[in-house]
XYZ file of C-alpha atoms in Angstrom:
219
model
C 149.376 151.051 59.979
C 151.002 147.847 61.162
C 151.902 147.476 65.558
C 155.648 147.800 64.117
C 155.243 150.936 62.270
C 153.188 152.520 65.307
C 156.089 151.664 67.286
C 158.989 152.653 65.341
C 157.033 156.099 65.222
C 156.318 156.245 68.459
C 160.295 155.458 69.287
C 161.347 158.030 66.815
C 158.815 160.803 68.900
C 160.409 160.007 71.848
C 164.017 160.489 70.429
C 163.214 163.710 68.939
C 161.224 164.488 71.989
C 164.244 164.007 74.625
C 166.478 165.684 72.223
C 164.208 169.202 71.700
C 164.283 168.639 75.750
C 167.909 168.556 76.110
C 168.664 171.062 74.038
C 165.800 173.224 75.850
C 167.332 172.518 79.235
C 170.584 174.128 78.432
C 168.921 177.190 76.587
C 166.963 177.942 79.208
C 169.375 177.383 81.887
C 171.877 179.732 80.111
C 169.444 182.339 78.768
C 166.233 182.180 81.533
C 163.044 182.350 80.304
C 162.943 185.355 78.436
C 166.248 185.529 77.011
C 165.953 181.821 75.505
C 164.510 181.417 71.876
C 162.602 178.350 69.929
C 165.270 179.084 67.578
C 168.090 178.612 69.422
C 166.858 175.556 70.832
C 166.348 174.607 67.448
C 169.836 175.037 66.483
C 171.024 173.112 69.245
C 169.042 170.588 68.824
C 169.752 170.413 65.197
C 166.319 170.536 64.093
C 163.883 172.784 61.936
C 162.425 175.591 64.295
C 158.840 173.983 62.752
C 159.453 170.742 64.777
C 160.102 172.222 68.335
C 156.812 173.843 67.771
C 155.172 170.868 66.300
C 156.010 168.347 69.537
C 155.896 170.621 72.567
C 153.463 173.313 71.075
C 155.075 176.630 72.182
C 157.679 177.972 74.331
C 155.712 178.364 77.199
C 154.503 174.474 77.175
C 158.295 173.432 76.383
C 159.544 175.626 79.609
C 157.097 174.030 81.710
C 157.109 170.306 80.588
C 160.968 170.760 81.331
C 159.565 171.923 85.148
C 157.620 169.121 85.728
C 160.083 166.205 84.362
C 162.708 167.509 87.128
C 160.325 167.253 89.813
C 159.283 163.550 88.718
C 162.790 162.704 88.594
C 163.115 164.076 91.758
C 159.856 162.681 93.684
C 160.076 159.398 91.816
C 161.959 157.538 94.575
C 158.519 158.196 97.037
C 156.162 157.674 94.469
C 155.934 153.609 95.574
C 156.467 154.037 99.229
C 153.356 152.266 101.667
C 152.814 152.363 105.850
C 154.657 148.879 105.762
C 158.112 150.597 104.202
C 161.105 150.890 105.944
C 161.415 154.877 106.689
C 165.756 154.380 106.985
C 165.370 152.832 103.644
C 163.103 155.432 102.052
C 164.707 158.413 103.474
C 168.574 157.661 102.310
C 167.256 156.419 99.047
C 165.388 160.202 98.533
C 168.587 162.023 99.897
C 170.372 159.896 97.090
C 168.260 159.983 94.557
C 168.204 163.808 94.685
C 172.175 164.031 94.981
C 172.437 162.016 91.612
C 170.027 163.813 89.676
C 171.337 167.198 90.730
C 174.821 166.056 89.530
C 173.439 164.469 85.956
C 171.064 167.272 85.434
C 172.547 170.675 86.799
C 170.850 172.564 84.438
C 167.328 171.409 85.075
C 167.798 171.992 88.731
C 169.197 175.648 88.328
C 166.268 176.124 85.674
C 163.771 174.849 88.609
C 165.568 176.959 91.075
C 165.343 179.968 89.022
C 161.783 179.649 88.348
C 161.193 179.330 92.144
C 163.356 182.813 92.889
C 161.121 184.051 90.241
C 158.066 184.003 92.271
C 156.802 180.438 90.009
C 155.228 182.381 87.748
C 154.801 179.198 85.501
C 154.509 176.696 88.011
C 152.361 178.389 90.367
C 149.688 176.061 89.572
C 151.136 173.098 89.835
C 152.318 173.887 93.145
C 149.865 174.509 94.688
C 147.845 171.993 92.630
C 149.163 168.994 91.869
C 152.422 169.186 93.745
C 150.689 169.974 97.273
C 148.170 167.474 96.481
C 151.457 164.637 95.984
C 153.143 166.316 99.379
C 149.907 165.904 101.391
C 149.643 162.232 100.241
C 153.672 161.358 101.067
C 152.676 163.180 104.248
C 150.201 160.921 105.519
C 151.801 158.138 104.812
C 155.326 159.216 106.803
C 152.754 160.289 109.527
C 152.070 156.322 110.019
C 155.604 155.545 109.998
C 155.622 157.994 113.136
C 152.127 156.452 114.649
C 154.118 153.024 114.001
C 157.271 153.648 116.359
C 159.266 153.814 113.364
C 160.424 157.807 113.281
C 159.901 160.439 115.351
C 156.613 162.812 114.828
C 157.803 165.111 112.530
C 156.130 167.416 110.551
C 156.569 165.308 107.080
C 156.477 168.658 105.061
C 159.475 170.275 106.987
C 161.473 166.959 106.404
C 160.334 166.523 102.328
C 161.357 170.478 101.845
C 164.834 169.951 104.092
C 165.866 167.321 102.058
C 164.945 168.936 98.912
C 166.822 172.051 99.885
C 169.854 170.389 101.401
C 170.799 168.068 97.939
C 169.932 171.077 95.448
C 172.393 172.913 97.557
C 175.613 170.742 96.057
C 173.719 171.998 92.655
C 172.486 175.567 92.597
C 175.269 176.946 94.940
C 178.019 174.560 93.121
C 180.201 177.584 92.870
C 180.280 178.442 96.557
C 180.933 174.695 97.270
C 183.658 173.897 95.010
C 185.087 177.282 96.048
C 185.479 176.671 99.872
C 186.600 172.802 98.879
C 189.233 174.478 96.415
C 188.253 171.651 93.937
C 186.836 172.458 90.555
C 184.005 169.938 91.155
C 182.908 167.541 93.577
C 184.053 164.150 93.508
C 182.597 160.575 93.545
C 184.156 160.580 97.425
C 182.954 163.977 97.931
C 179.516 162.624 97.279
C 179.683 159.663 98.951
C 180.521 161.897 102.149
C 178.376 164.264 101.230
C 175.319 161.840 101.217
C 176.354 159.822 104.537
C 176.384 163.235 106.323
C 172.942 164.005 104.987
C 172.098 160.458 106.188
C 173.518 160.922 109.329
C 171.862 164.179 110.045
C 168.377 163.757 108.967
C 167.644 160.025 109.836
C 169.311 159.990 113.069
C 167.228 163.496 113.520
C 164.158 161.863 112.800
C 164.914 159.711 115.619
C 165.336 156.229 113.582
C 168.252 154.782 115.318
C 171.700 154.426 114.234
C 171.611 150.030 113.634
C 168.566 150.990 110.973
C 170.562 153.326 109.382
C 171.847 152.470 106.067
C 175.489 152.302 106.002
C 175.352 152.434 109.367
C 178.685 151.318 110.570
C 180.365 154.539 108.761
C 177.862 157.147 110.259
């Protein structure tokens, strides 16, 4: 096999890969866990029932591989941050990270959410593996931001779950949102407000002052 055929198969895996995944997102999302089939997610997808089995294995390893991409996506934005980063910086760039991803992927989020209201019974695991592992690490490091002068001493786990919680709120509880606003959906200006107030709130509450903040002259 030649490096250009390797890579032209490789290419087409990962098309067919993200599609079986898109297609699972919404099944899932729609139908939960147990109501969700292979072969719907086959139809929607538009592929034989033989190839969602073939690249992800089961349903079981399809439901959770769909987990674990959202929280990537999610955690991404922290995965580079160092003692020497700016904690203004960092912060807003989490809070609007998470508010863009829980508008392009509102299934995946209401799929994590689910699983969470569910007790985690396929995620408890990672968790309390791998995730707490990943929390303990970003921990540490905001700790030194605080043992710096740059923040406030916060507990860094009460401040990673608020911000998680507060974005996946404009998600998972959409409905109740965009039925107080009386808007069928949030806008790009909603969002824009949405995210300075969470900038506001949080960074000024971790006691970085208002000339560090980003955007700072509209908070």
């Amino acid at each position: 096999m030649t490096a250009d055929t390797a890579n032209h198969e490789n290419a087409s895996r990962d098309r067919i890969e993200q599609t079986i995944l898109s297609a699972a997102e919404q099944v899932f999302s729609q139908y939960g866990y147990r109501g969700a089939s292979l072969q719907a997610i086959a139809d929607l997808a538009e592929l034989p029932k033989a190839n969602i089995l073939y690249y992800m294995g089961s349903k079981q390893l399809l439901y959770v591989r769909l987990l674990n991409r959202m929280m990537s996506r999610w955690n991404a934005v922290l995965e580079d941050i160092t003692p020497e980063s700016d904690p203004a910086r960092v912060l807003s760039d989490f809070i609007r990270t998470k508010m863009m991803l829980g508008q392009r992927y509102p299934e995946g989020s209401k799929l994590f959410a689910a699983e969470i209201l569910a007790g985690a019974p396929f995620l408890s695991n990672y968790l309390s593996g791998e995730l707490k592992e990943w929390v303990a690490s970003r921990a540490t490091i905001i700790r030194q931001w605080s043992q710096q002068g740059k923040m406030d001493d916060v507990d860094p786990r009460w401040l990673i779950f608020l911000i998680w919680s507060a974005t996946q709120h404009y998600t998972e509880y959409s409905a109740q949102v965009t039925g107080i606003l009386g808007a069928e959906g949030l806008s790009e200006t909603d969002l824009e407000s949405i995210c300075q107030f969470l900038e506001h709130v949080i960074i000024k509450g971790c006691g970085i002052s208002a000339a560090h903040l980003p955007n700072s002259s509209s908070v």
